[in-house]
XYZ file of C-alpha atoms in Angstrom:
364
model
C 19.381 24.170 -29.022
C 19.646 20.369 -28.807
C 20.992 20.702 -25.263
C 18.149 23.024 -24.286
C 15.586 20.574 -25.598
C 17.175 17.700 -23.654
C 17.105 19.738 -20.455
C 13.456 20.599 -21.078
C 12.532 16.945 -21.664
C 14.401 15.836 -18.547
C 12.582 18.430 -16.442
C 9.158 17.375 -17.729
C 7.402 15.037 -15.246
C 7.262 11.434 -16.415
C 3.673 11.091 -15.234
C 0.803 12.973 -13.648
C -0.576 10.979 -10.754
C -3.722 13.111 -10.644
C -4.503 11.894 -14.166
C -3.083 8.380 -13.842
C -5.180 7.359 -10.821
C -8.626 8.085 -12.369
C -7.675 6.241 -15.560
C -6.495 3.237 -13.576
C -9.512 3.294 -11.268
C -11.820 3.383 -14.280
C -9.974 0.419 -15.806
C -10.329 -1.650 -12.636
C -13.995 -0.750 -12.269
C -14.661 -1.517 -15.939
C -13.135 -4.967 -15.521
C -15.268 -5.519 -12.408
C -18.456 -4.509 -14.222
C -17.633 -6.665 -17.241
C -17.188 -9.655 -14.969
C -20.370 -8.859 -13.007
C -22.369 -8.896 -16.249
C -21.422 -12.554 -16.793
C -22.980 -13.778 -13.547
C -26.369 -15.456 -13.554
C -29.185 -13.299 -12.129
C -30.141 -13.819 -8.499
C -32.197 -11.708 -6.068
C -29.172 -11.303 -3.784
C -26.553 -10.700 -6.498
C -26.833 -6.919 -6.694
C -26.244 -6.482 -2.986
C -23.248 -8.849 -2.985
C -21.715 -7.007 -5.927
C -22.449 -3.608 -4.385
C -20.420 -4.571 -1.317
C -17.473 -5.455 -3.549
C -17.903 -2.523 -5.935
C -17.713 -0.057 -3.040
C -13.979 -0.847 -2.762
C -13.218 -0.738 -6.501
C -12.473 2.288 -8.642
C -11.130 4.684 -6.036
C -7.863 5.340 -4.275
C -4.431 6.595 -5.264
C -3.555 3.607 -7.507
C 0.076 3.819 -6.364
C 0.688 0.107 -6.802
C -0.563 0.224 -10.373
C 1.648 3.247 -10.938
C 4.563 1.226 -9.585
C 3.903 -1.441 -12.226
C 4.041 1.130 -15.029
C 7.158 2.728 -13.522
C 8.893 -0.646 -13.303
C 8.022 -1.483 -16.900
C 9.284 1.896 -18.117
C 12.608 1.954 -16.298
C 13.348 -1.617 -17.429
C 13.084 -0.489 -21.051
C 9.339 -0.471 -21.732
C 6.982 2.185 -22.992
C 6.438 5.525 -21.265
C 4.372 5.497 -18.077
C 0.717 5.068 -18.949
C 1.407 4.050 -22.559
C 1.821 0.287 -22.168
C -1.566 -1.410 -22.336
C -0.126 -4.571 -20.796
C 1.388 -2.697 -17.844
C -1.846 -0.761 -17.334
C -3.948 -3.940 -17.388
C -1.537 -5.610 -14.998
C -1.802 -2.554 -12.756
C -5.588 -2.876 -12.785
C -5.230 -6.500 -11.710
C -3.036 -5.439 -8.807
C -5.536 -2.756 -7.795
C -8.282 -5.388 -7.717
C -6.110 -7.375 -5.343
C -5.576 -4.217 -3.292
C -9.360 -3.959 -2.964
C -9.465 -7.568 -1.770
C -6.700 -6.988 0.762
C -8.377 -3.850 2.099
C -11.714 -5.599 2.645
C -9.974 -8.290 4.686
C -7.670 -5.826 6.433
C -10.551 -3.600 7.515
C -12.403 -6.579 8.927
C -9.319 -7.783 10.822
C -8.723 -4.279 12.213
C -12.455 -3.660 12.746
C -12.007 -0.379 10.876
C -15.338 1.455 10.546
C -14.605 3.294 7.302
C -12.442 3.180 4.195
C -11.984 6.181 1.894
C -14.827 7.964 3.615
C -17.413 5.176 3.275
C -18.436 2.367 5.649
C -16.213 -0.706 5.520
C -17.704 -3.820 3.929
C -18.244 -5.572 7.253
C -20.012 -2.467 8.559
C -22.225 -2.311 5.458
C -23.096 -5.989 5.874
C -23.909 -5.562 9.560
C -26.282 -2.718 8.722
C -27.950 -4.308 5.715
C -28.099 -7.927 6.887
C -27.096 -8.410 10.541
C -24.073 -8.460 12.835
C -23.545 -12.198 12.461
C -23.158 -11.819 8.701
C -20.577 -9.011 8.867
C -17.433 -11.130 9.103
C -18.435 -13.863 6.657
C -19.548 -11.295 4.072
C -16.232 -9.423 4.356
C -14.296 -12.658 3.847
C -16.381 -13.666 0.833
C -16.265 -10.229 -0.779
C -12.511 -10.157 -0.355
C -12.289 -13.609 -1.917
C -14.380 -12.466 -4.875
C -12.010 -9.568 -5.490
C -8.999 -11.894 -5.186
C -10.585 -14.085 -7.872
C -10.955 -11.007 -10.054
C -7.247 -10.342 -9.578
C -6.570 -13.811 -11.034
C -8.853 -13.179 -14.002
C -7.498 -9.690 -14.645
C -3.916 -10.959 -14.468
C -4.717 -13.651 -17.030
C -6.394 -11.042 -19.234
C -3.389 -8.707 -19.075
C -1.017 -11.461 -20.224
C -3.038 -12.709 -23.202
C -0.698 -11.192 -25.816
C 2.590 -12.231 -24.171
C 4.688 -15.276 -24.936
C 4.179 -18.272 -22.656
C 7.477 -17.853 -20.789
C 6.840 -14.190 -19.908
C 3.203 -14.860 -19.007
C 4.233 -17.648 -16.625
C 6.904 -15.430 -15.046
C 4.393 -12.656 -14.403
C 1.530 -14.840 -13.169
C 3.867 -16.674 -10.786
C 5.170 -13.407 -9.408
C 1.626 -12.091 -8.906
C 0.786 -15.236 -6.937
C 3.912 -14.681 -4.852
C 2.713 -11.152 -4.054
C -0.710 -12.243 -2.815
C 0.727 -15.115 -0.768
C 3.356 -12.865 0.805
C 0.729 -10.353 1.890
C -1.254 -13.110 3.632
C 1.874 -14.175 5.537
C 2.681 -10.573 6.409
C -0.886 -9.963 7.560
C -0.660 -12.977 9.858
C 2.512 -11.588 11.427
C 0.831 -8.198 11.733
C -2.011 -9.767 13.709
C 0.537 -11.272 16.087
C 2.314 -7.923 16.413
C -0.554 -6.542 18.473
C 0.072 -9.304 21.016
C 3.664 -8.217 21.599
C 4.257 -6.502 24.938
C 5.159 -2.830 25.118
C 7.762 -3.275 27.853
C 10.725 -3.481 25.444
C 10.205 -0.831 22.736
C 13.535 -1.519 21.034
C 12.814 -5.224 20.560
C 9.294 -4.371 19.441
C 10.660 -1.867 16.919
C 12.887 -4.493 15.310
C 9.958 -6.879 15.049
C 7.645 -4.213 13.626
C 10.255 -3.183 11.063
C 10.506 -6.747 9.766
C 6.720 -7.062 9.571
C 6.138 -3.832 7.669
C 9.033 -4.605 5.338
C 7.324 -7.879 4.451
C 3.657 -6.899 4.506
C 3.734 -3.316 3.289
C 7.197 -2.411 2.066
C 7.375 -5.284 -0.381
C 3.751 -5.215 -1.469
C 3.202 -1.473 -1.727
C 6.369 -0.491 -3.566
C 8.997 -3.112 -4.298
C 6.811 -5.898 -5.707
C 4.770 -3.667 -8.046
C 7.913 -2.164 -9.582
C 9.518 -5.567 -10.048
C 6.260 -6.951 -11.464
C 6.328 -4.252 -14.135
C 10.043 -4.675 -14.791
C 9.579 -8.412 -15.378
C 7.570 -7.564 -18.484
C 10.902 -6.576 -20.042
C 12.925 -9.551 -18.708
C 15.863 -7.494 -17.359
C 19.027 -9.097 -16.002
C 19.052 -10.439 -12.402
C 21.326 -7.626 -11.154
C 18.806 -5.027 -12.314
C 16.027 -6.814 -10.411
C 18.147 -7.193 -7.275
C 19.030 -3.502 -7.287
C 15.442 -2.456 -7.970
C 14.379 -4.592 -5.022
C 16.759 -2.617 -2.792
C 15.232 0.660 -4.017
C 11.710 -0.597 -3.476
C 12.407 -2.125 -0.091
C 13.814 1.112 1.351
C 11.067 3.272 -0.121
C 8.415 0.709 0.786
C 9.263 0.775 4.482
C 9.397 4.571 4.362
C 6.006 4.567 2.600
C 4.439 2.560 5.425
C 6.082 4.742 8.038
C 4.594 7.795 6.328
C 1.224 6.026 6.318
C 1.482 5.318 10.038
C 2.390 8.939 10.740
C -0.592 10.131 8.722
C -2.743 7.753 10.770
C -1.833 9.691 13.914
C -1.432 13.253 12.658
C -3.501 13.240 9.443
C -6.751 15.007 8.677
C -9.685 12.616 8.448
C -11.395 14.742 5.794
C -8.312 14.242 3.604
C -7.376 10.640 4.443
C -10.882 9.161 4.539
C -9.811 7.191 7.614
C -10.717 8.105 11.219
C -7.795 9.982 12.767
C -6.348 8.042 15.658
C -7.952 4.753 14.683
C -4.537 3.073 14.756
C -4.151 4.141 18.400
C -7.554 2.771 19.359
C -6.840 -0.475 17.485
C -3.566 -0.901 19.361
C -1.487 -0.927 16.207
C 2.220 -1.303 16.892
C 4.135 1.009 14.588
C 7.680 2.291 14.471
C 6.340 5.715 15.469
C 4.706 4.242 18.575
C 7.852 2.344 19.561
C 9.849 5.566 19.252
C 7.364 7.390 21.469
C 7.482 4.603 24.068
C 11.288 4.740 24.092
C 11.229 8.503 24.624
C 8.657 8.710 27.412
C 8.744 7.794 31.079
C 6.491 7.941 34.110
C 2.949 9.194 33.631
C 3.326 9.911 29.909
C 4.624 6.415 29.208
C 1.823 4.850 31.225
C -0.752 7.036 29.478
C 0.499 5.856 26.081
C 0.434 2.199 27.099
C -3.094 2.518 28.517
C -4.354 4.327 25.428
C -2.948 1.871 22.897
C -5.715 -0.599 22.042
C -8.379 1.231 24.080
C -11.293 1.190 21.635
C -13.340 3.514 23.848
C -10.563 6.111 24.106
C -12.147 9.560 24.190
C -11.298 12.210 21.623
C -9.841 14.324 24.418
C -7.494 11.546 25.510
C -6.627 10.799 21.896
C -5.569 14.407 21.486
C -3.382 14.036 24.557
C -1.753 10.920 23.056
C -0.945 12.846 19.880
C 0.547 15.678 21.949
C 2.724 13.240 23.930
C 4.047 11.651 20.749
C 4.830 15.084 19.297
C 6.420 16.544 22.426
C 8.542 13.442 23.045
C 10.423 14.075 19.826
C 9.239 10.783 18.327
C 7.696 12.452 15.306
C 10.941 14.259 14.489
C 12.931 11.042 14.928
C 10.411 9.277 12.718
C 10.749 11.923 9.996
C 14.538 11.556 10.067
C 14.218 7.794 9.685
C 11.929 8.272 6.670
C 14.435 10.698 5.154
C 17.269 8.210 5.675
C 15.313 5.444 3.947
C 14.449 7.793 1.101
C 18.146 8.546 0.610
C 19.022 4.848 0.831
C 16.590 4.202 -2.002
C 18.076 7.018 -4.084
C 21.586 5.594 -3.623
C 20.443 2.237 -4.971
C 18.509 4.006 -7.722
C 21.738 5.501 -9.023
C 23.256 1.996 -9.080
C 20.679 1.052 -11.726
C 22.497 3.402 -14.137
C 19.294 4.461 -15.863
C 19.210 7.056 -18.576
C 18.205 10.557 -17.513
C 14.543 10.219 -18.424
C 14.039 6.909 -16.631
C 15.942 7.933 -13.524
C 13.836 11.094 -13.339
C 10.674 8.973 -13.543
C 11.825 6.696 -10.720
C 12.885 9.664 -8.590
C 9.493 11.292 -9.173
C 7.774 8.099 -8.058
C 9.810 8.134 -4.854
C 8.640 11.660 -4.104
C 5.009 10.732 -4.744
C 5.304 7.834 -2.314
C 6.821 9.813 0.541
C 5.759 13.444 0.138
C 2.053 13.022 0.831
C -0.583 13.725 3.444
C -3.110 10.998 2.578
């Protein structure tokens, strides 16, 4: 009977993302509202805060989940049961809101999660000239809230642990800025050598997205338990492989996803000229008219829906999507190999494996 119970416990999911995300979103929004209540009244304050609030309290909260996963597998409380890990996750989600506001402005993305982007809201409510400055300032406000929320989450920790965590959080936000800069330059790279472009893109997404979306959150949570350096190094290998695969899945969804599910205009990455591994694979696999059509379409902001559909069909028929899926699967397996090197107990390994599936088996 003892064996049966152990099998049953091992099979039970370590977390329910559908329940975790709303709790985390509520926590981030509650922190935002508590902060907003401390600001001195001003006729323009409500509008400024409404711009920022529109990006808080929604989303999948995967980075916050990564923090709780990292804390758990390093020896902490069950996922969702550590108040410190949950508060730290909320701080990271506030930074995610900041990064998205800036990212959408840089990419000139019209919507985010089904609502107008901050710069679009500002252009409509104030004027076009204010759109960019407002997006920058709103993003900066949310970054400041990340600092405050991080400090709040560490209030009950000893000074050494608190310093370790706050320093690592600062490293995360700085690294994303550097990665974003490289991402901006990526769009200037020529399409004539897809293989060279692919290597460059891989390095950029590993830094900007792979680290930030998966590896850094897990390590941030694990640092709450002060594990040995080998544990951290191995966890970084898990997170790096899954993080790149996560971004590759995101890029694939950007081309083939359903806008009503993703909340992001389908094909917007094509119109923005975003260089992705998927695009480099398609360029390598096409010649003649198809290759020229792809090159002409990439970055064409006025690309018609009909031509966008043709781009999607070319990518699919070239075999690039299948190659892309195989690459994601290989990275997923690479992460699982490193996961086993962590030598976790059954319950913690199952939680980490479940997190990997959540990251990669998704359509939004």
